[in-house]
Amino acid sequence: MKSNPKAEKVKYIFVTGGVLSSLGKGIAAASIGSLLESSGLKVTLLKLDPYINIDPGTMNPLQHGEVYVTDDGAETDLDLGHYERFTQARMRRANNVTAGRIYDNVIQKERHGEYLGSTVQVIPHITDEIKNYIRAVGKGGVDVVICEIGGTVGDIESLPFLEAIRQFRFDVKAKNVLYVHLTLVPYIKTSGELKTKPTQHSVQKLREIGIQPDILLCRTEQSLSKSLKEKIALFCNVAVDSVITAMDVKSIYEVPLSLEKEGLPRIIISKLGLSVGALNLEPWKKIIQILKKPRGGEVDIGVIGKYVDLKDSYKSLMEALIHGGIGNEMAVNIHWVDAETLENGADPSFLKSYNGILVPGGFGERGIEGKIRAVQYARENKVPFFGICLGMHCAVIEFARSVAHLKNANSSEFSSSSSDPIIDLLPDQDAAGNKGGTMRLGEYPCQLRKKSNAYEAYRTREIYERHRHRYEFNNRYRIQLEEAGLKFSGLSPSGNLVEIVELEDHPWFLAGQFHPEFKSSPMEPHPLFKAFIAHSYQYRDENHK
Ligand code: GLN
C-alpha cells in the first residue's frame, strides 16, 4: 500500500496490553493524549475492539461496562469516555471500530463484487480494512493518532488487529509510528519482590507477531528500581529509559502527572521527532490538589442502581459526580444502593444518611419499584434529587402516582397494560425487531425555562445533551401533571419532547431525559452535576450533618 504524502506528517501511537485485562490501557492512552495536548499538539484517539459485535450497544453492561454515547449517536466502548474526559478530542462513530464492523464491511464489499473475484482473506482484506480506519481518523489536521487495541496480546481474536498495526509501520514512515505496550510487573508479597517474567512473556508474544514495542508502561504497585528496569530492557529489547513505571495511583486523574514524572512525554516526543512547546500541566496539578485536599468539605451521595457490584456499568456517572465535586472543591463519597433492597415495603429511612439521591439511567424492570421508592423519599424529605433518563421516568411515575393520583401510572417499558402509560414509546419508534440502533441516540438541543434550576445551572437558554433511550414522557399527561405541580423546565425546540422536569417547593429536584454524565470532564465539570453537589452540600449543612 502506498503512503499518502499529505498524511506523512501524522504520527501514530499504538497502545497494546499484555498479561491481563483491566490494567488501564484506556487511561494510559487517554493520558498520553493529554500529555501531548499539554505540549500544544492536536491529538485524536481510536479504539479497536476485537469482539464480533458491530458495536457495544447490545452488550450487557455487566459484561462490557457502560455504553458510551458520542455526539453523533454512536454507542461505543467506555474507553471513549476516558478519551473525552482527558483530552479535547471529540469522539465520533469512527473512533471506535470492532471486528464485527470490519468483517461486516468486508463482507458487504465482497457481496458487491468489489474484490473482483479474488479470495477474500484476513490478510490483506481484513487488515486493509482495519488500516483504512486508522488512516481515516488521522485526517483533518491532527498531529498524533493514539490507537488502543482492545484485549490482551495472545488472544486469538486480536491477531488481525495486531497484524494490521504491524503492517502499518511499513505503510507510513517507520519513524512516524510508535508501539507502546502496557504490561504488569506484579509484587509478590511472600518474597517481597517485583517479578518481570509476565512482562518478558508478554513482550515475547508481541515480538512473535512481529511487533517490537518501543516503550513499556509497567503497571506496578512499587516503583521499579534502575536495575529492574535494566533487566526488563535487556530481556524485552527496549531502551532502559523507555521502561516506564506506571504506578498504581489513587485517582485516575493522577496518571498523566505520574507518567510525566517518569519522562514519558519527553521520550515519545523525541522518538517521534515532534516539535512542541513547553509542557503545561498546571490544570492537572490544580485538579489533583483539589482531590487531595478538598477545601469545601465532603458530601455523601446515594446512587440507586441495578449494577451496584460493577462500577464500570456507571463509569461516566461516577466520574461526573467526582467532577461535580471538583467544581465545588469538594470530595464526593458515592454510595451504591441496590434498588431491589428498597422494594416490597422495605423501610427507606436508611437513605437519610445521604445528602443527595441520584437515580441513573437503565433498562428493564428489575429494581424499578425500588427506584421509584427512592424518588418518593427524596421528594417527601426534600433531599436534593437528580434523575437521569430512566431516573426521570421514575421521577415522573412517582409524581403521577403520589401527587396526581394516577395510581396506575407506569412506563410501557415495564407494563404494557398500564391504564396510564405516563412514559411511552416515541410514536415513530418500534421497540420490536432490530435491537441495534433503534433508540433516540446522540446529541439534541433542548430549550430551558428561564426560572428553573436547570437555567440556574447552565446559565444559557439552549443546551445540547446526549440521549440513549426508547421511551419518552407521554404528552397526553402534560397538562394534568403541570396542574398538579410538575414543572417542565426543558423541552425540545419544537416543544414536543419533555427533556427536563423539576419540582417547585423543593430545594433541588431535577430529572432529565438525557445523559449529562457523557459531557462532563474534570477540567469542565458538567453544570448539572456541579449544581447537584452544591445543593447536596447545602442540604448537609442545613441538616447539621
Ligand atoms: N430504558 C429507558 C428507555 O429506553 C431509559 C433508558 C436510559 O436510561 N438510558 O427509554
PDB file of C-alpha atoms in Angstrom, residues 383-507:
ATOM      1  CA  VAL A 383     -33.409  15.712  49.779  1.00  0.00           C
ATOM      2  CA  PRO A 384     -31.701  17.003  46.593  1.00  0.00           C
ATOM      3  CA  PHE A 385     -32.619  14.645  43.785  1.00  0.00           C
ATOM      4  CA  PHE A 386     -31.101  14.093  40.377  1.00  0.00           C
ATOM      5  CA  GLY A 387     -32.758  11.712  37.905  1.00  0.00           C
ATOM      6  CA  ILE A 388     -31.122  10.649  34.670  1.00  0.00           C
ATOM      7  CA  CYS A 389     -33.079   9.145  31.767  1.00  0.00           C
ATOM      8  CA  LEU A 390     -34.679   6.115  33.441  1.00  0.00           C
ATOM      9  CA  GLY A 391     -34.290   8.190  36.610  1.00  0.00           C
ATOM     10  CA  MET A 392     -36.534  10.816  35.026  1.00  0.00           C
ATOM     11  CA  HIS A 393     -39.069   8.157  34.098  1.00  0.00           C
ATOM     12  CA  CYS A 394     -39.109   7.014  37.743  1.00  0.00           C
ATOM     13  CA  ALA A 395     -39.476  10.600  38.951  1.00  0.00           C
ATOM     14  CA  VAL A 396     -42.447  11.260  36.679  1.00  0.00           C
ATOM     15  CA  ILE A 397     -44.135   7.960  37.539  1.00  0.00           C
ATOM     16  CA  GLU A 398     -43.709   8.619  41.249  1.00  0.00           C
ATOM     17  CA  PHE A 399     -45.136  12.127  40.936  1.00  0.00           C
ATOM     18  CA  ALA A 400     -48.072  10.915  38.846  1.00  0.00           C
ATOM     19  CA  ARG A 401     -48.891   8.167  41.325  1.00  0.00           C
ATOM     20  CA  SER A 402     -48.414  10.068  44.571  1.00  0.00           C
ATOM     21  CA  VAL A 403     -49.340  13.636  43.698  1.00  0.00           C
ATOM     22  CA  ALA A 404     -51.546  13.500  40.599  1.00  0.00           C
ATOM     23  CA  HIS A 405     -53.485  10.468  41.893  1.00  0.00           C
ATOM     24  CA  LEU A 406     -52.818   8.361  38.816  1.00  0.00           C
ATOM     25  CA  LYS A 407     -52.356   5.179  40.826  1.00  0.00           C
ATOM     26  CA  ASN A 408     -51.592   3.014  37.799  1.00  0.00           C
ATOM     27  CA  ALA A 409     -49.076   5.354  36.246  1.00  0.00           C
ATOM     28  CA  ASN A 410     -46.215   3.427  34.726  1.00  0.00           C
ATOM     29  CA  SER A 411     -43.878   3.245  31.766  1.00  0.00           C
ATOM     30  CA  SER A 412     -44.866   0.971  28.900  1.00  0.00           C
ATOM     31  CA  GLU A 413     -41.330  -0.388  29.176  1.00  0.00           C
ATOM     32  CA  PHE A 414     -42.419  -2.174  32.378  1.00  0.00           C
ATOM     33  CA  SER A 415     -46.143  -2.605  31.974  1.00  0.00           C
ATOM     34  CA  SER A 416     -47.792  -2.957  28.595  1.00  0.00           C
ATOM     35  CA  SER A 417     -51.221  -2.957  30.230  1.00  0.00           C
ATOM     36  CA  SER A 418     -50.995   0.162  32.411  1.00  0.00           C
ATOM     37  CA  SER A 419     -54.088   2.328  32.056  1.00  0.00           C
ATOM     38  CA  ASP A 420     -51.835   5.371  32.486  1.00  0.00           C
ATOM     39  CA  PRO A 421     -48.696   4.934  30.362  1.00  0.00           C
ATOM     40  CA  ILE A 422     -47.177   8.169  31.547  1.00  0.00           C
ATOM     41  CA  ILE A 423     -43.911   7.150  29.860  1.00  0.00           C
ATOM     42  CA  ASP A 424     -44.407   5.661  26.452  1.00  0.00           C
ATOM     43  CA  LEU A 425     -42.687   4.734  23.215  1.00  0.00           C
ATOM     44  CA  LEU A 426     -41.870   7.525  20.823  1.00  0.00           C
ATOM     45  CA  PRO A 427     -44.554   7.452  18.143  1.00  0.00           C
ATOM     46  CA  ASP A 428     -42.019   6.814  15.356  1.00  0.00           C
ATOM     47  CA  GLN A 429     -40.159   4.039  17.148  1.00  0.00           C
ATOM     48  CA  ASP A 430     -40.816   0.367  17.184  1.00  0.00           C
ATOM     49  CA  ALA A 431     -39.158  -1.426  20.060  1.00  0.00           C
ATOM     50  CA  ALA A 432     -39.606  -4.841  18.494  1.00  0.00           C
ATOM     51  CA  GLY A 433     -37.336  -6.259  15.855  1.00  0.00           C
ATOM     52  CA  ASN A 434     -33.866  -4.904  15.351  1.00  0.00           C
ATOM     53  CA  LYS A 435     -32.351  -4.110  18.747  1.00  0.00           C
ATOM     54  CA  GLY A 436     -29.233  -2.322  17.482  1.00  0.00           C
ATOM     55  CA  GLY A 437     -29.538   1.430  16.908  1.00  0.00           C
ATOM     56  CA  THR A 438     -33.312   1.744  17.334  1.00  0.00           C
ATOM     57  CA  MET A 439     -33.094   4.316  20.070  1.00  0.00           C
ATOM     58  CA  ARG A 440     -33.010   8.082  20.168  1.00  0.00           C
ATOM     59  CA  LEU A 441     -29.258   8.421  20.203  1.00  0.00           C
ATOM     60  CA  GLY A 442     -26.789  11.265  20.281  1.00  0.00           C
ATOM     61  CA  GLU A 443     -26.890  14.982  20.772  1.00  0.00           C
ATOM     62  CA  TYR A 444     -30.117  17.000  20.629  1.00  0.00           C
ATOM     63  CA  PRO A 445     -30.890  20.598  21.535  1.00  0.00           C
ATOM     64  CA  CYS A 446     -33.075  21.474  24.483  1.00  0.00           C
ATOM     65  CA  GLN A 447     -34.544  24.824  25.479  1.00  0.00           C
ATOM     66  CA  LEU A 448     -34.681  25.857  29.084  1.00  0.00           C
ATOM     67  CA  ARG A 449     -37.248  27.844  31.002  1.00  0.00           C
ATOM     68  CA  LYS A 450     -35.608  30.861  32.491  1.00  0.00           C
ATOM     69  CA  LYS A 451     -36.867  30.472  36.016  1.00  0.00           C
ATOM     70  CA  SER A 452     -35.631  26.991  36.736  1.00  0.00           C
ATOM     71  CA  ASN A 453     -32.898  25.012  38.448  1.00  0.00           C
ATOM     72  CA  ALA A 454     -31.755  23.966  35.002  1.00  0.00           C
ATOM     73  CA  TYR A 455     -31.256  27.541  33.798  1.00  0.00           C
ATOM     74  CA  GLU A 456     -29.689  28.433  37.121  1.00  0.00           C
ATOM     75  CA  ALA A 457     -27.080  25.712  36.493  1.00  0.00           C
ATOM     76  CA  TYR A 458     -26.429  26.194  32.771  1.00  0.00           C
ATOM     77  CA  ARG A 459     -26.924  29.978  32.569  1.00  0.00           C
ATOM     78  CA  THR A 460     -27.974  29.665  28.952  1.00  0.00           C
ATOM     79  CA  ARG A 461     -31.307  29.079  27.215  1.00  0.00           C
ATOM     80  CA  GLU A 462     -30.211  26.432  24.729  1.00  0.00           C
ATOM     81  CA  ILE A 463     -28.262  23.354  25.696  1.00  0.00           C
ATOM     82  CA  TYR A 464     -27.090  20.278  23.797  1.00  0.00           C
ATOM     83  CA  GLU A 465     -27.099  16.915  25.510  1.00  0.00           C
ATOM     84  CA  ARG A 466     -26.694  13.276  24.542  1.00  0.00           C
ATOM     85  CA  HIS A 467     -29.509  10.771  24.540  1.00  0.00           C
ATOM     86  CA  ARG A 468     -29.888   6.997  24.583  1.00  0.00           C
ATOM     87  CA  HIS A 469     -33.430   5.830  25.153  1.00  0.00           C
ATOM     88  CA  ARG A 470     -36.564   4.494  23.538  1.00  0.00           C
ATOM     89  CA  TYR A 471     -39.211   5.868  25.864  1.00  0.00           C
ATOM     90  CA  GLU A 472     -40.358   9.455  26.457  1.00  0.00           C
ATOM     91  CA  PHE A 473     -42.739  11.441  28.558  1.00  0.00           C
ATOM     92  CA  ASN A 474     -46.279  10.932  27.218  1.00  0.00           C
ATOM     93  CA  ASN A 475     -47.658  14.350  26.220  1.00  0.00           C
ATOM     94  CA  ARG A 476     -51.214  13.249  26.893  1.00  0.00           C
ATOM     95  CA  TYR A 477     -50.454  13.830  30.569  1.00  0.00           C
ATOM     96  CA  ARG A 478     -48.637  17.132  30.289  1.00  0.00           C
ATOM     97  CA  ILE A 479     -51.456  19.467  31.350  1.00  0.00           C
ATOM     98  CA  GLN A 480     -52.655  17.213  34.136  1.00  0.00           C
ATOM     99  CA  LEU A 481     -49.198  16.860  35.675  1.00  0.00           C
ATOM    100  CA  GLU A 482     -48.379  20.513  35.207  1.00  0.00           C
ATOM    101  CA  GLU A 483     -51.536  21.411  37.080  1.00  0.00           C
ATOM    102  CA  ALA A 484     -50.510  19.018  39.837  1.00  0.00           C
ATOM    103  CA  GLY A 485     -47.207  20.919  40.179  1.00  0.00           C
ATOM    104  CA  LEU A 486     -44.669  19.226  37.919  1.00  0.00           C
ATOM    105  CA  LYS A 487     -42.555  21.789  36.138  1.00  0.00           C
ATOM    106  CA  PHE A 488     -41.430  21.141  32.576  1.00  0.00           C
ATOM    107  CA  SER A 489     -38.291  23.241  32.538  1.00  0.00           C
ATOM    108  CA  GLY A 490     -36.597  21.834  29.436  1.00  0.00           C
ATOM    109  CA  LEU A 491     -38.252  20.995  26.127  1.00  0.00           C
ATOM    110  CA  SER A 492     -37.083  20.111  22.631  1.00  0.00           C
ATOM    111  CA  PRO A 493     -37.097  23.199  20.345  1.00  0.00           C
ATOM    112  CA  SER A 494     -40.446  22.144  18.836  1.00  0.00           C
ATOM    113  CA  GLY A 495     -41.836  21.909  22.357  1.00  0.00           C
ATOM    114  CA  ASN A 496     -42.872  18.377  21.631  1.00  0.00           C
ATOM    115  CA  LEU A 497     -40.499  16.384  23.806  1.00  0.00           C
ATOM    116  CA  VAL A 498     -40.102  16.790  27.548  1.00  0.00           C
ATOM    117  CA  GLU A 499     -36.390  16.875  28.341  1.00  0.00           C
ATOM    118  CA  ILE A 500     -36.287  18.164  31.943  1.00  0.00           C
ATOM    119  CA  VAL A 501     -38.757  18.084  34.807  1.00  0.00           C
ATOM    120  CA  GLU A 502     -38.434  19.787  38.180  1.00  0.00           C
ATOM    121  CA  LEU A 503     -40.397  20.371  41.339  1.00  0.00           C
ATOM    122  CA  GLU A 504     -41.127  23.714  42.919  1.00  0.00           C
ATOM    123  CA  ASP A 505     -41.199  23.762  46.667  1.00  0.00           C
ATOM    124  CA  HIS A 506     -38.201  21.504  46.902  1.00  0.00           C
ATOM    125  CA  PRO A 507     -34.554  22.548  47.400  1.00  0.00           C
TER     126      PRO A 507
END
